[in-house]
Amino acid sequence: MKILVIQIKMIGDVLASSVLFEAIKKVHPNWEIHYLIQKNTIPVVENNPFIDKIILFEEEKYVGFGGIVQLGKELRAEKYDTIIDVYGKFNSLLPTFLSGAKNRIGTYKWYSKLFLTETVIPDTICNGTANAFRLLLAKTVLKKDINQIFPKIYLSQSEIESAKNQIINHFDVKKKKIMISVLGSGKNKSLPSFYMAKVVNLIAAADVQLIFNYMPNQHEEAKAIYNLCDAQAQSKIIFDFQPKGLRSFLAILSQCDALIGNEGGATNMSKALNIPTFTIYAPWINRNSWNIFEETGLHEIVHLSDYYPELYQNKHPKNFKENAFEWYDKLNPSLFSNKLEQFVEKINQ
């Protein structure tokens, strides 16, 4: 059996969909499974022992309708028996259809049945809906129930040793190291700067070292948050410690004692490395989507709905995306300061 899994982007989604490979390979270790993803997402699945081959989705190559058809022709040449289209958008659905694969599986949408032979309806109520959806796809392929599986990141020993050496050169190894995700992927997924500074001040009250995590293009925004922090917090922040590349970042993260901050890819990576997290969700993001491991006690979540459930009127948080900035103002760190302090205290033991 030859299978292709399509999850073109994003980094967190590519990591999440890696559970499909482990789930299928544990039942059928001899099946060949390929992964169609973008180049920038490779680091989170590098060294994954369950992935036989990575195929790159090159945006500059597969442009427009003609490019999508070309991808379909290339997939047909691979002669896949089954394609699992996790991505579920037109630029993956059409190539999936054109591939000629006998089994074409993906999410149910009113139009997806035109391209797929079998569709599934995700459970949107359970905890960890994103993970549960991937396992449902694997179950559909295998035609049997499967055990719970969570995403994992596989670092080499040399990567880990390199990270340890960098930490020795930049940190006091006797103190706990906490990575701070000071910014989300966009403004509507980032706690306001003055609130994030309050969060950092709360964390810095403990005897810890803080590493600011942000993208290079977010340097000025991150610096503004640093400037809003009090003197004690600033003295504990390692601001310009920037790993070279995502694999280096993952290795450094694996040596941290926790990650605290805005929900995003770094949170999912931390969980895949078994690093405790304290995650502040954007008001319009569903807290159930990515909250795997919360029951273990290693991970904590903060969401506006925890404090103002009446705002949501039992509707899905995405219905209130346009309220993001107004509702973020309601998510004052004083609401969850005790919860955060208890988390840091536990980490610092």
Coordinates of C-alpha atoms in Angstrom, one line a residue:
M1 CA 0.0 0.0 0.0
K2 CA 1.3 3.4 -1.0
I3 CA -0.2 6.4 0.8
L4 CA 0.2 10.2 0.5
V5 CA -0.8 12.6 3.3
I6 CA -1.4 16.2 2.2
Q7 CA -0.9 19.0 4.8
I8 CA 0.6 21.8 2.8
K9 CA 0.8 24.3 5.8
M10 CA 1.1 25.6 8.6
I11 CA 3.9 24.5 10.8
G12 CA 1.6 23.6 13.7
D13 CA -0.7 21.7 11.4
V14 CA 2.1 19.8 9.7
L15 CA 3.3 18.7 13.1
A16 CA -0.2 17.8 14.2
S17 CA -0.8 15.7 11.1
S18 CA 2.4 13.6 11.7
V19 CA 0.3 11.4 14.1
L20 CA -1.2 9.9 11.0
F21 CA 2.1 8.3 10.1
E22 CA 2.7 6.7 13.5
A23 CA -0.9 5.5 13.7
I24 CA -0.8 3.8 10.3
K25 CA 2.7 2.5 10.6
K26 CA 2.1 0.8 13.9
V27 CA -0.6 -1.3 12.3
H28 CA 1.1 -1.7 8.8
P29 CA 4.8 -1.0 9.2
N30 CA 5.5 -2.1 5.6
W31 CA 3.1 0.5 4.0
E32 CA 4.9 3.3 2.2
I33 CA 3.7 6.8 3.3
H34 CA 4.7 10.1 1.8
Y35 CA 4.1 13.6 3.1
L36 CA 3.3 16.6 0.9
I37 CA 4.3 19.8 2.8
Q38 CA 6.0 23.2 2.3
K39 CA 9.7 23.5 2.7
N40 CA 9.6 25.8 5.7
T41 CA 7.6 23.2 7.7
I42 CA 10.2 20.3 7.3
P43 CA 12.0 21.0 10.6
V44 CA 9.1 19.8 12.8
V45 CA 8.9 16.4 11.0
E46 CA 12.6 16.0 10.3
N47 CA 14.0 12.6 11.6
N48 CA 10.4 11.3 12.1
P49 CA 10.9 7.5 11.7
F50 CA 7.4 6.9 10.4
I51 CA 7.7 9.2 7.4
D52 CA 9.1 7.4 4.3
K53 CA 9.4 10.4 2.0
I54 CA 8.8 14.2 2.0
I55 CA 7.5 15.8 -1.1
L56 CA 7.6 19.6 -1.4
F57 CA 4.7 21.8 -2.3
E58 CA 6.5 24.6 -4.1
E59 CA 4.1 27.6 -4.3
E60 CA 6.1 29.2 -7.1
K61 CA 5.7 26.0 -9.2
Y62 CA 2.1 25.2 -8.6
V63 CA 0.6 28.6 -9.4
G64 CA -2.9 29.0 -10.7
F65 CA -5.2 26.4 -12.1
G66 CA -2.5 25.1 -14.5
G67 CA -0.1 24.6 -11.6
I68 CA -2.6 22.7 -9.6
V69 CA -3.3 20.4 -12.5
Q70 CA 0.4 19.9 -12.9
L71 CA 0.6 18.7 -9.3
G72 CA -2.2 16.3 -10.0
K73 CA -0.3 14.8 -12.9
E74 CA 2.8 14.4 -10.7
L75 CA 0.7 12.6 -8.0
R76 CA -0.8 10.3 -10.7
A77 CA 2.7 9.3 -11.7
E78 CA 3.4 8.2 -8.2
K79 CA 0.5 5.7 -8.3
Y80 CA -0.8 6.2 -4.8
D81 CA -3.4 3.8 -3.5
T82 CA -4.7 6.2 -0.9
I83 CA -4.5 10.0 -0.5
I84 CA -5.4 11.6 2.9
D85 CA -6.1 15.2 2.2
V86 CA -5.9 16.8 5.6
Y87 CA -5.5 20.3 4.1
G88 CA -8.8 20.2 2.4
K89 CA -8.6 23.3 0.1
F90 CA -9.0 23.5 -3.6
N91 CA -5.3 23.4 -4.3
S92 CA -5.1 20.1 -2.6
L93 CA -8.6 18.6 -3.4
L94 CA -8.2 19.0 -7.2
P95 CA -4.7 17.3 -7.3
T96 CA -6.1 14.6 -5.0
F97 CA -8.9 14.0 -7.5
L98 CA -6.6 14.0 -10.5
S99 CA -4.1 11.6 -8.8
G100 CA -6.3 8.6 -9.7
A101 CA -5.9 7.2 -6.2
K102 CA -8.6 4.6 -5.5
N103 CA -9.1 5.9 -2.0
R104 CA -9.3 9.7 -1.5
I105 CA -10.1 10.7 2.1
G106 CA -10.7 14.1 3.7
T107 CA -13.0 16.4 5.6
Y108 CA -16.7 16.6 4.7
K109 CA -17.6 19.9 3.1
W110 CA -20.5 20.5 0.8
Y111 CA -18.1 20.5 -2.2
S112 CA -15.4 18.0 -1.0
K113 CA -17.5 15.0 -2.0
L114 CA -16.9 16.0 -5.6
F115 CA -13.2 15.2 -5.2
L116 CA -13.1 12.5 -2.5
T117 CA -14.3 9.0 -2.2
E118 CA -14.8 9.1 1.6
T119 CA -15.3 12.1 3.9
V120 CA -15.3 12.4 7.7
I121 CA -17.0 14.9 10.0
P122 CA -14.7 16.1 12.8
D123 CA -15.8 16.2 16.4
T124 CA -15.8 19.9 17.3
I125 CA -16.8 19.4 20.9
C126 CA -14.2 17.0 22.3
N127 CA -10.9 18.2 23.8
G128 CA -8.0 18.3 21.4
T129 CA -10.3 18.4 18.4
A130 CA -7.3 19.0 16.0
N131 CA -5.6 15.8 17.2
A132 CA -8.9 13.8 17.3
F133 CA -9.6 14.8 13.7
R134 CA -6.3 13.4 12.5
L135 CA -6.8 10.1 14.4
L136 CA -10.3 9.9 12.8
L137 CA -8.7 10.1 9.4
A138 CA -6.2 7.3 10.4
K139 CA -9.1 5.2 11.7
T140 CA -10.9 5.7 8.4
V141 CA -7.9 4.4 6.4
L142 CA -7.2 1.5 8.7
K143 CA -10.9 0.5 9.2
K144 CA -10.3 -0.1 12.9
D145 CA -10.1 1.7 16.2
I146 CA -6.6 3.0 17.2
N147 CA -5.0 4.0 20.4
Q148 CA -4.4 7.7 21.3
I149 CA -1.3 9.1 19.7
F150 CA 0.1 12.6 20.1
P151 CA 2.6 14.6 17.9
K152 CA 6.3 14.1 18.6
I153 CA 9.4 15.9 17.5
Y154 CA 12.6 13.9 17.0
L155 CA 15.8 15.6 17.8
S156 CA 19.2 14.1 17.2
Q157 CA 21.7 13.7 20.0
S158 CA 24.1 16.1 18.3
E159 CA 21.3 18.8 18.1
I160 CA 20.6 18.3 21.8
E161 CA 24.3 18.5 22.7
S162 CA 24.7 21.7 20.6
A163 CA 21.7 23.3 22.4
K164 CA 23.2 22.3 25.8
N165 CA 26.5 24.0 24.9
Q166 CA 24.7 27.2 23.8
I167 CA 22.8 27.3 27.1
I168 CA 26.0 26.8 29.1
N169 CA 27.4 29.9 27.3
H170 CA 24.4 32.1 27.8
F171 CA 22.6 31.1 30.9
D172 CA 23.0 30.2 34.6
V173 CA 22.4 26.5 34.4
K174 CA 21.4 26.4 38.0
K175 CA 18.2 28.4 37.3
K176 CA 15.1 27.4 35.6
K177 CA 14.7 28.6 32.0
I178 CA 11.3 29.7 30.7
M179 CA 10.6 30.5 27.1
I180 CA 8.2 33.4 26.6
S181 CA 6.1 33.5 23.4
V182 CA 5.6 37.3 23.6
L183 CA 3.7 37.6 20.3
G184 CA 1.3 35.4 18.4
S185 CA 1.3 34.9 14.7
G186 CA -0.7 38.1 14.2
K187 CA -2.0 41.1 16.2
N188 CA -5.4 39.4 16.7
K189 CA -3.7 36.4 18.2
S190 CA -1.4 38.4 20.6
L191 CA -2.2 39.6 24.1
P192 CA -1.9 43.4 24.1
S193 CA 1.7 44.6 24.8
F194 CA 0.9 46.2 28.2
Y195 CA -0.8 43.0 29.4
M196 CA 2.0 40.8 28.1
A197 CA 4.5 43.0 30.1
K198 CA 2.4 42.4 33.2
V199 CA 2.5 38.6 32.5
V200 CA 6.3 38.8 32.2
N201 CA 6.6 40.8 35.4
L202 CA 4.5 38.1 37.2
I203 CA 6.8 35.3 36.0
A204 CA 9.9 37.3 36.8
A205 CA 8.9 37.6 40.4
A206 CA 10.3 34.0 40.7
D207 CA 14.0 33.1 40.6
V208 CA 14.0 32.2 36.9
Q209 CA 15.6 33.2 33.6
L210 CA 13.4 34.3 30.7
I211 CA 14.0 33.8 26.9
F212 CA 11.9 36.0 24.6
N213 CA 10.7 34.0 21.6
Y214 CA 9.6 36.0 18.6
M215 CA 10.1 36.0 14.8
P216 CA 12.8 38.2 13.3
N217 CA 10.2 40.5 11.8
Q218 CA 8.6 41.0 15.2
H219 CA 11.8 42.4 16.8
E220 CA 10.4 45.9 17.3
E221 CA 7.2 44.7 18.8
A222 CA 9.0 42.4 21.1
K223 CA 11.4 45.1 22.1
A224 CA 8.4 47.4 22.9
I225 CA 7.1 44.7 25.3
Y226 CA 10.6 44.4 26.9
N227 CA 10.6 48.2 27.5
L228 CA 7.2 47.9 29.2
C229 CA 8.5 45.3 31.7
D230 CA 9.8 46.4 35.1
A231 CA 13.5 46.6 36.0
Q232 CA 13.4 43.2 37.8
A233 CA 11.9 41.5 34.8
Q234 CA 14.3 43.1 32.4
S235 CA 17.3 41.9 34.4
K236 CA 16.1 38.3 33.9
I237 CA 15.2 38.5 30.2
I238 CA 17.6 37.1 27.6
F239 CA 16.3 39.2 24.7
D240 CA 18.5 38.8 21.7
F241 CA 19.2 35.0 22.1
Q242 CA 18.0 33.9 18.6
P243 CA 18.6 30.3 17.6
K244 CA 19.7 29.9 13.9
G245 CA 16.8 28.1 12.3
L246 CA 13.8 26.2 13.5
R247 CA 15.7 23.0 14.3
S248 CA 18.1 24.9 16.5
F249 CA 15.1 26.6 18.2
L250 CA 13.5 23.2 18.9
A251 CA 16.7 21.9 20.4
I252 CA 16.9 25.0 22.7
L253 CA 13.2 24.7 23.6
S254 CA 13.8 21.0 24.5
Q255 CA 16.3 22.3 27.2
C256 CA 13.8 24.8 28.7
D257 CA 11.7 24.1 31.7
A258 CA 8.5 25.6 30.4
L259 CA 7.0 27.8 27.7
I260 CA 4.5 30.6 28.6
G261 CA 2.7 33.0 26.3
N262 CA 0.4 33.4 23.3
E263 CA -1.0 30.3 21.7
G264 CA 0.7 29.3 18.4
G265 CA 3.1 26.9 16.8
A266 CA 5.6 27.1 19.7
T267 CA 3.0 25.7 22.1
N268 CA 2.4 22.7 19.9
M269 CA 6.1 22.2 19.5
S270 CA 6.6 22.4 23.3
K271 CA 4.0 19.7 23.9
A272 CA 5.6 17.5 21.2
L273 CA 8.9 17.9 23.2
N274 CA 7.1 17.2 26.5
I275 CA 7.9 20.7 27.8
P276 CA 5.2 22.2 30.1
T277 CA 3.2 25.1 28.8
F278 CA 1.0 27.9 30.0
T279 CA -1.0 29.1 27.0
I280 CA -3.0 32.3 26.6
Y281 CA -5.5 31.8 23.8
A282 CA -6.9 34.5 21.6
P283 CA -10.6 35.2 22.4
W284 CA -11.7 34.0 19.0
I285 CA -9.7 30.8 18.9
N286 CA -11.5 27.6 20.1
R287 CA -9.8 26.5 23.4
N288 CA -10.7 22.9 22.6
S289 CA -8.9 22.7 19.3
W290 CA -5.3 22.2 20.6
N291 CA -5.6 21.6 24.3
I292 CA -4.1 18.1 24.3
F293 CA -2.3 16.9 27.5
E294 CA -4.2 19.5 29.7
E295 CA -5.4 16.6 31.9
T296 CA -1.8 15.6 32.6
G297 CA -1.2 18.7 34.8
L298 CA 1.8 19.7 32.7
H299 CA -0.1 22.2 30.6
E300 CA -2.4 25.1 31.5
I301 CA -4.8 27.1 29.3
V302 CA -6.2 30.6 29.7
H303 CA -9.2 31.7 27.6
L304 CA -11.6 34.6 27.9
S305 CA -14.5 32.1 28.0
D306 CA -13.2 30.9 31.3
Y307 CA -14.0 34.3 32.8
Y308 CA -16.8 35.7 30.6
P309 CA -18.7 32.7 29.2
E310 CA -21.8 34.8 28.7
L311 CA -20.0 36.7 25.9
Y312 CA -20.0 33.6 23.7
Q313 CA -23.7 32.7 23.9
N314 CA -22.8 29.0 23.3
K315 CA -21.5 29.9 19.9
H316 CA -18.1 28.9 18.4
P317 CA -15.4 31.4 19.2
K318 CA -14.6 32.0 15.5
N319 CA -17.9 33.8 15.2
F320 CA -16.3 36.6 17.2
K321 CA -13.1 37.1 15.4
E322 CA -14.0 40.7 14.6
N323 CA -14.2 41.3 18.4
A324 CA -10.6 40.1 19.0
F325 CA -9.1 43.5 20.0
E326 CA -12.1 44.6 22.1
W327 CA -12.2 41.3 23.9
Y328 CA -8.5 41.1 24.5
D329 CA -8.9 44.2 26.7
K330 CA -11.1 42.1 29.0
L331 CA -8.4 39.5 29.4
N332 CA -6.5 41.3 32.1
P333 CA -3.7 39.2 33.6
S334 CA -5.2 39.9 37.1
L335 CA -7.8 37.3 36.1
F336 CA -5.3 34.5 35.9
S337 CA -2.4 35.8 38.0
N338 CA -2.9 33.2 40.7
K339 CA -3.1 30.4 38.1
L340 CA 0.1 31.6 36.5
E341 CA 2.0 32.1 39.8
Q342 CA 1.1 28.5 40.8
F343 CA 2.3 27.2 37.4
V344 CA 5.6 29.0 37.7
E345 CA 6.0 27.9 41.3
K346 CA 5.5 24.3 40.3
I347 CA 8.1 24.7 37.5
N348 CA 10.6 26.3 39.8
Q349 CA 10.5 23.5 42.4

